[in-house]
Short mmCIF file of C-alpha atoms in Angstrom, two decimals:
data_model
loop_
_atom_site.label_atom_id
_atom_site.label_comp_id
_atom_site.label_asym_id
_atom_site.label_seq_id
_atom_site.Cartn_x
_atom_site.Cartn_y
_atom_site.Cartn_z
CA UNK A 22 75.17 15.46 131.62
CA UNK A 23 76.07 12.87 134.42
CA UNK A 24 79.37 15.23 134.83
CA UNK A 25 77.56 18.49 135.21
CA UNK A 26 75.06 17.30 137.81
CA UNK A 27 78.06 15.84 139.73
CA UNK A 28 79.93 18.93 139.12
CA UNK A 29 76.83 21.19 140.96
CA UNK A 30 76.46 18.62 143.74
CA UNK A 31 79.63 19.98 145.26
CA UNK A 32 78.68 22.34 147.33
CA UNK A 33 81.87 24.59 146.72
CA UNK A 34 81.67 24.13 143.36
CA UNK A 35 78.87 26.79 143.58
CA UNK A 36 81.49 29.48 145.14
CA UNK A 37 83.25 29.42 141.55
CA UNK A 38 79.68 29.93 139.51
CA UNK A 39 79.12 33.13 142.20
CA UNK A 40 82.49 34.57 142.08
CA UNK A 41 82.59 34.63 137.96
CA UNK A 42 78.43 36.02 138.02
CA UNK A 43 79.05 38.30 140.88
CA UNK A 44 82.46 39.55 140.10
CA UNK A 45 81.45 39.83 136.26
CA UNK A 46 78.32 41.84 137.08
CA UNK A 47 80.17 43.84 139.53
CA UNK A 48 82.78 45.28 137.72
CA UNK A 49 80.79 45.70 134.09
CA UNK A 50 78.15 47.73 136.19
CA UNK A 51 80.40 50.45 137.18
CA UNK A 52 80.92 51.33 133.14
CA UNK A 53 83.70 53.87 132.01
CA UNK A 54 81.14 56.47 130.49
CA UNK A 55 82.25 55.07 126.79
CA UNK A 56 79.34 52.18 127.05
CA UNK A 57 82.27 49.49 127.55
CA UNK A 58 79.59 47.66 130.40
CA UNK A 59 79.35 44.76 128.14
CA UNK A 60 83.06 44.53 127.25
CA UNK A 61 83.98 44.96 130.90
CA UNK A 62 81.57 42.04 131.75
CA UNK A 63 82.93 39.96 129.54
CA UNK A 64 86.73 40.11 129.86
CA UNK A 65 85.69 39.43 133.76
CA UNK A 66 83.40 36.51 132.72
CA UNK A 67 86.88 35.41 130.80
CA UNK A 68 89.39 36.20 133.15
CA UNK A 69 87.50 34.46 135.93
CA UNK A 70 86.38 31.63 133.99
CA UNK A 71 90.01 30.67 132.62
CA UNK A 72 91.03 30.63 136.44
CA UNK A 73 88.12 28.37 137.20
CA UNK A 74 89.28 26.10 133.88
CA UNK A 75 92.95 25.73 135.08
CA UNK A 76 91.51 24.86 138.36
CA UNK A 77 89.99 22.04 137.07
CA UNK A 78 93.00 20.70 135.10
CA UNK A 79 94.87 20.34 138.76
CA UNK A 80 91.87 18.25 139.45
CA UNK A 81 91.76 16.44 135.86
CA UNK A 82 89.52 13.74 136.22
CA UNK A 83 87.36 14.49 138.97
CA UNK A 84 85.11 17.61 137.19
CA UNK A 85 84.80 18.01 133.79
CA UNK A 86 85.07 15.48 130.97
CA UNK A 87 88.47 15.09 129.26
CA UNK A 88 87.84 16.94 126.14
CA UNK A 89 85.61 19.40 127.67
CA UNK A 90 88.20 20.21 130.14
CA UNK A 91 90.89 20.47 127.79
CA UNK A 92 89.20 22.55 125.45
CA UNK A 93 87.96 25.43 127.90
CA UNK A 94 91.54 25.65 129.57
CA UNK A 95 93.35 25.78 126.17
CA UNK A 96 90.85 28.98 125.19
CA UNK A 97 91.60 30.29 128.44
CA UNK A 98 94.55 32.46 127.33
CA UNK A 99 91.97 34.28 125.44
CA UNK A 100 90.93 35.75 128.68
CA UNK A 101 94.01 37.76 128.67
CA UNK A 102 93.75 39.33 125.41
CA UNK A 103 90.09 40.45 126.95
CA UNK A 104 92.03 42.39 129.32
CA UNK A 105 94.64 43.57 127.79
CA UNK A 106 92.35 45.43 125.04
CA UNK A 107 91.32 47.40 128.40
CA UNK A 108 94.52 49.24 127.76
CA UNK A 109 94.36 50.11 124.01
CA UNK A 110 93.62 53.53 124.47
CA UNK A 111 95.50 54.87 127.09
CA UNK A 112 98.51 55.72 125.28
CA UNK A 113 100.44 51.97 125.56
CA UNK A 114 103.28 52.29 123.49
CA UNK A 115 103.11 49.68 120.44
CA UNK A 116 105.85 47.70 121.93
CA UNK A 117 103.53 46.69 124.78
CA UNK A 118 100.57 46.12 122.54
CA UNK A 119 102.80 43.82 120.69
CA UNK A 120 104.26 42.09 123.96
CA UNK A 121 100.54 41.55 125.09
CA UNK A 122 99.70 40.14 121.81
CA UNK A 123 103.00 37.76 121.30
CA UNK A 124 102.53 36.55 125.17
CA UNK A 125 98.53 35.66 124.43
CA UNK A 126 99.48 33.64 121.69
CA UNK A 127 102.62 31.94 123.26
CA UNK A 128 100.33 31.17 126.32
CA UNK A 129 97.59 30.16 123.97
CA UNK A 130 100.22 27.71 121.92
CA UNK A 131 101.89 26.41 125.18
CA UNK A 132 98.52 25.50 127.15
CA UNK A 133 97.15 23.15 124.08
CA UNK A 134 100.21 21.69 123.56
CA UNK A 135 100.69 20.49 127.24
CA UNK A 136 96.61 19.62 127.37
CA UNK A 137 96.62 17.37 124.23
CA UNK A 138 99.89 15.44 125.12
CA UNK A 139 98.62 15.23 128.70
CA UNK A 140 97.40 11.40 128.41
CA UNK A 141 101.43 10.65 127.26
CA UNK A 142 102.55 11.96 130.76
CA UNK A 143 105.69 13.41 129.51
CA UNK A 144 107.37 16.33 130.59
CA UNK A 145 106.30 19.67 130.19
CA UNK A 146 102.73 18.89 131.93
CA UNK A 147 104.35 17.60 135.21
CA UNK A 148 106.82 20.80 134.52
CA UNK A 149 103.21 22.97 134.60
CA UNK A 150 101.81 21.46 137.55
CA UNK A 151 104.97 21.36 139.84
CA UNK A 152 105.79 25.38 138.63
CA UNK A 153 101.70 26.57 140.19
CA UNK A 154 101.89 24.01 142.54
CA UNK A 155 105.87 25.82 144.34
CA UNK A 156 104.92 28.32 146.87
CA UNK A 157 107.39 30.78 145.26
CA UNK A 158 105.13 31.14 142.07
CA UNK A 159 102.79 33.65 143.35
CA UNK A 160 105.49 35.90 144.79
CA UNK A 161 107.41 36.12 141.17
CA UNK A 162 104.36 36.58 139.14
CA UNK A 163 103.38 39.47 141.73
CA UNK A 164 106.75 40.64 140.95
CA UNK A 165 106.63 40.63 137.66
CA UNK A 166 103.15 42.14 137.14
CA UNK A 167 104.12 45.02 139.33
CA UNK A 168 107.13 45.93 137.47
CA UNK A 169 104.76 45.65 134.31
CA UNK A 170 101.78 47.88 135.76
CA UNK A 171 103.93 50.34 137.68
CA UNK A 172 106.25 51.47 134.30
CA UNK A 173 102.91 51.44 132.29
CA UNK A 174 101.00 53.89 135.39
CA UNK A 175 104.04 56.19 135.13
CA UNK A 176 104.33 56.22 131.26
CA UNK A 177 100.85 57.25 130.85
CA UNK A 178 101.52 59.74 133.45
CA UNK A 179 104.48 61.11 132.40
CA UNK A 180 103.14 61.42 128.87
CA UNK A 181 100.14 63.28 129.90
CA UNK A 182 97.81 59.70 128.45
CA UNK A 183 95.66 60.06 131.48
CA UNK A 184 92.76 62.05 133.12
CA UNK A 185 95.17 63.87 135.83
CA UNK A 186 92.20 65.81 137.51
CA UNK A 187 92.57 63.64 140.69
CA UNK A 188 96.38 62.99 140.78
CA UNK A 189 96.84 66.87 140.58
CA UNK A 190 93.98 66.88 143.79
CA UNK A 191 96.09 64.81 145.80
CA UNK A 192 99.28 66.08 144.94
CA UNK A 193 98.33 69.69 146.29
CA UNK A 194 96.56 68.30 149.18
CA UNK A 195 99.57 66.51 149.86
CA UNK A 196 102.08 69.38 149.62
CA UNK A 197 99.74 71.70 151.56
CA UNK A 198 99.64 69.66 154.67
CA UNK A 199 103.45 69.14 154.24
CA UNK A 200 103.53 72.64 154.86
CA UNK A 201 101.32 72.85 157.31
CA UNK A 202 98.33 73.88 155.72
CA UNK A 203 96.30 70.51 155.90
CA UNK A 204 94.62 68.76 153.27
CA UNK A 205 93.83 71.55 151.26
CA UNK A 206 93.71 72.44 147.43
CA UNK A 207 92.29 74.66 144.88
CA UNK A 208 92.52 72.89 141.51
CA UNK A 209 89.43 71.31 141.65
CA UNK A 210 88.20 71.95 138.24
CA UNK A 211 84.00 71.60 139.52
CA UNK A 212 84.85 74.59 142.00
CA UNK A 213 87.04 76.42 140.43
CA UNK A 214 89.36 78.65 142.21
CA UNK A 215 87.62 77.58 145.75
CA UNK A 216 89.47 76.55 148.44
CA UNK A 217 88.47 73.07 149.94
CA UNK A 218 90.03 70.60 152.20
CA UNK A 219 89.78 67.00 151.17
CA UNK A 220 87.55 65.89 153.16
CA UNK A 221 85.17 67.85 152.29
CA UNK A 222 85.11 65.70 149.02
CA UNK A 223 85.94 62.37 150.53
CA UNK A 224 86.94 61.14 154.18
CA UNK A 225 90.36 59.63 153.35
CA UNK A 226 92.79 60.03 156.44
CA UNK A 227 95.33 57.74 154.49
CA UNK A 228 96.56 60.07 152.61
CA UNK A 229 98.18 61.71 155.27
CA UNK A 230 100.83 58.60 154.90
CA UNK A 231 102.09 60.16 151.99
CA UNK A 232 103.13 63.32 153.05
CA UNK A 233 106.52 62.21 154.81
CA UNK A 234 107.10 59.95 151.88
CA UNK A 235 106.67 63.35 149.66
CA UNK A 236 108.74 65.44 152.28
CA UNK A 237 111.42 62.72 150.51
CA UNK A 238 110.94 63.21 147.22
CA UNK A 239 107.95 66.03 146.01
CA UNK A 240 106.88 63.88 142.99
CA UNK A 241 103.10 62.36 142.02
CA UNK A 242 104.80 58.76 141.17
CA UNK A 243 104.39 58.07 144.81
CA UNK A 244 100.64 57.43 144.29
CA UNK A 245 101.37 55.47 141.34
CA UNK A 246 103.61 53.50 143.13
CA UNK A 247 101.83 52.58 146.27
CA UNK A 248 98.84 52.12 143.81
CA UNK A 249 100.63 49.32 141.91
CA UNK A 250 102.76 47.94 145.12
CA UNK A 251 99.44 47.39 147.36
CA UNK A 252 97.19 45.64 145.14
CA UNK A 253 100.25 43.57 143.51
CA UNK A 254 100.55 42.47 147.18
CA UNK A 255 97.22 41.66 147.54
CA UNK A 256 97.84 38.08 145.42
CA UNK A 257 99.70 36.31 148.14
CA UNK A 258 97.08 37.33 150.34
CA UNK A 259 94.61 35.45 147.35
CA UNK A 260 97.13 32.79 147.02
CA UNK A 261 97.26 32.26 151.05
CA UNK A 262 93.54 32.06 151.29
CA UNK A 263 93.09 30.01 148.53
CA UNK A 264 96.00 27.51 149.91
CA UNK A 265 94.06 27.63 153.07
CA UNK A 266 90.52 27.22 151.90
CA UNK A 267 91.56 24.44 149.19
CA UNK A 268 93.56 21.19 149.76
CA UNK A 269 94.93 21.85 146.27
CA UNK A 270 98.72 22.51 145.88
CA UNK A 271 97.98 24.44 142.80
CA UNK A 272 94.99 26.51 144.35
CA UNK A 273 97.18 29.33 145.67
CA UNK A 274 98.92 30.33 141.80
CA UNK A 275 95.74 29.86 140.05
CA UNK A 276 93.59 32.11 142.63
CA UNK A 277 96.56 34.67 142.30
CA UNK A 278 96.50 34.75 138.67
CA UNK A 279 93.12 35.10 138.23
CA UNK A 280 93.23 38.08 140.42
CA UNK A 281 96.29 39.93 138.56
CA UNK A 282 94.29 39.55 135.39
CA UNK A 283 91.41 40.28 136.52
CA UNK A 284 90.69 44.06 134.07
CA UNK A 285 89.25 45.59 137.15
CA UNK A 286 92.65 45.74 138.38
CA UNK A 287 93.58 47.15 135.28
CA UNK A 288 91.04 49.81 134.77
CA UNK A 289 91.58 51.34 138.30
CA UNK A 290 95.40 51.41 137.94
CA UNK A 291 95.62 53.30 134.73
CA UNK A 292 92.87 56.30 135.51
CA UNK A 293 94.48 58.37 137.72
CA UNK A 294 94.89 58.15 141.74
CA UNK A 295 92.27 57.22 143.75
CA UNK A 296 93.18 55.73 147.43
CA UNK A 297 89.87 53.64 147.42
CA UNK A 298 91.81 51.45 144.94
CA UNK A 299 94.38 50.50 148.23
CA UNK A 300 91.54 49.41 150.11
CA UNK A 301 90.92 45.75 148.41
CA UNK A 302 94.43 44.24 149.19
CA UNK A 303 94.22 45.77 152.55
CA UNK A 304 91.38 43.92 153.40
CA UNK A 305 92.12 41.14 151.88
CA UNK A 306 95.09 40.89 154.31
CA UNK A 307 93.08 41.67 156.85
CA UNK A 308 90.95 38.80 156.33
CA UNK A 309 93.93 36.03 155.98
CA UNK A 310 95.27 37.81 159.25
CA UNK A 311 91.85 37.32 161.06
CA UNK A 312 91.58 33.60 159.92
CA UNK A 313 95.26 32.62 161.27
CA UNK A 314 93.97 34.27 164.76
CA UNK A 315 96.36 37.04 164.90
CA UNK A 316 92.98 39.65 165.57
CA UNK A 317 95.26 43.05 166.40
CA UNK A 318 97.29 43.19 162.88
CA UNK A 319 93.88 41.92 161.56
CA UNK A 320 92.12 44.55 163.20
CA UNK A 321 94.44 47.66 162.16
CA UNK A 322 94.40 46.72 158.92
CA UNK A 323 90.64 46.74 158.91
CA UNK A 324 91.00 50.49 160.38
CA UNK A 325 93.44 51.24 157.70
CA UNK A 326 91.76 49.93 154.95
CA UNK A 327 88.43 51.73 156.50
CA UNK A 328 90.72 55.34 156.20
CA UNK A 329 90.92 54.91 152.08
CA UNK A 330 87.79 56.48 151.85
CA UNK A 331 83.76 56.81 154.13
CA UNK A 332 82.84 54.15 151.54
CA UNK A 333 84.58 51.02 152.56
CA UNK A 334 83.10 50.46 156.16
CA UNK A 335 79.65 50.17 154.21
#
């Protein structure tokens, strides 16, 4: 008891209670129309709370008690398997499923071992810490996890495992203007055979990015590419604000992997193309560029992540 009121005398401590509340509510409100809300609350409850439990390990001693600490962070792998059941049914082959499942329980096996031998200081827990605390971590783990989510957006593509409605949208829009004919397309399946430009719909001028990039190659995978590359970017920015905000060497990797797990990432990456999605990393880069006082990049970023659709400046 003594540790818990301690633990909510911290004033920042309250930012982590917040984050996994709002963040949890947020994303399980927006539903999938299969009456997943609670399942989508709960994987972010998960995902965010396993971030917030390896937090506290890099601070072993100073929030939770011992056993309470170690407990909650050697569950925490669990949060992954939350989010990678996201993805059951949207045509992952079974080689994935069984990658997801063999990497839960290897993470889940790894994490108690180092936790319960912690107290013997020996290797592999000074191993852990040094690996989140190296600058370099966030940038392979980005890395990796777009390599990961960009083959798994184009095989569900490719294969035809996806609502396409949108892609095929923004693919004629696209090829119109590259033609000269503006954002324009006729495949919208709620007015059918009607001509309509785009932002008729929604006020996204940044799609007009793509159209040199398809006067290179005419091919839909350059959605699903920016659509992965953007918001895999998006956890230095995390890891750079964390690093900045927290006098924590390991703050940076932890913040960053709570993000790439976090299923709303996953959910918006593997339904389609839909340029709001860019907006969030853009921001977010906005925001890190603002705080180290370099206000033009800071500001066109803000403009370009206000062009992904009339929703974001609200």
């Amino acid at each position: 008891m003594a540790a818990a009121v301690a633990f909510f005398r911290r004033p920042r401590n309250w930012w982590y209670v917040l984050c996994v509340a709002g963040a949890g509510a947020g994303v399980g409100s927006r539903g999938t129309g299969g009456g997943l809300v609670l399942e989508w609350w709960l994987a972010s409850i998960a995902c965010l709370l396993a971030g917030w439990a390896l937090l506290s390990f890099c601070l072993r001693g100073e929030h939770f008690p011992r056993a309470l600490r170690n407990t909650a962070l050697s569950l925490a792998p669990l949060g992954l398997q939350l989010s990678h059941s996201l993805t059951g049914g949207m045509g992952v082959p079974t080689q994935l499923v069984a990658f997801g499942d063999a990497l839960t329980a290897g993470l889940l096996v790894g994490v108690v071992y180092a936790l319960w031998i912690a107290p013997l200081r020996l290797r592999p827990v000074r191993w852990m810490l040094r690996a989140l605390a190296d600058r370099r971590t966030p940038i392979a783990l980005a890395i990796i996890w777009a390599a990961w989510m960009g083959s798994l957006s184009i095989f569900t593509w490719w294969n035809v495992q996806q609502y396409s409605q949108d892609m095929a949208i923004y693919e004629q829009a696209v090829y119109n203007a590259l033609q000269g004919r503006g954002l324009v397309y006729s495949c919208d399946i709620r007015h059918s055979g009607v001509v309509m430009h785009r932002f008729a719909d929604h006020f996204e001028p940044i799609i007009y990015l793509f159209v040199p990039l398809y006067a290179l190659w005419q091919s839909p995978v350059w959605f699903l590419l920016a659509q992965v590359a953007l918001p895999a970017s998006g956890a230095l920015a995390v890891a750079l604000l964390a690093r900045r905000w927290y006098r924590i060497p390991q703050a940076g990797t932890v913040f960053a992997i709570t993000y790439l797990l976090h299923p709303g990432l996953y959910a918006a990456l593997t339904f389609d193309f839909h340029p709001v999605v860019l907006a969030a990393p853009l921001l977010l880069w906005a925001l890190h560029l603002a705080l180290t006082e370099r206000p033009w990049a800071a500001m066109g970023l803000f403009v370009l992540a206000m062009s992904c659709q009339e929703s974001v400046p609200g």
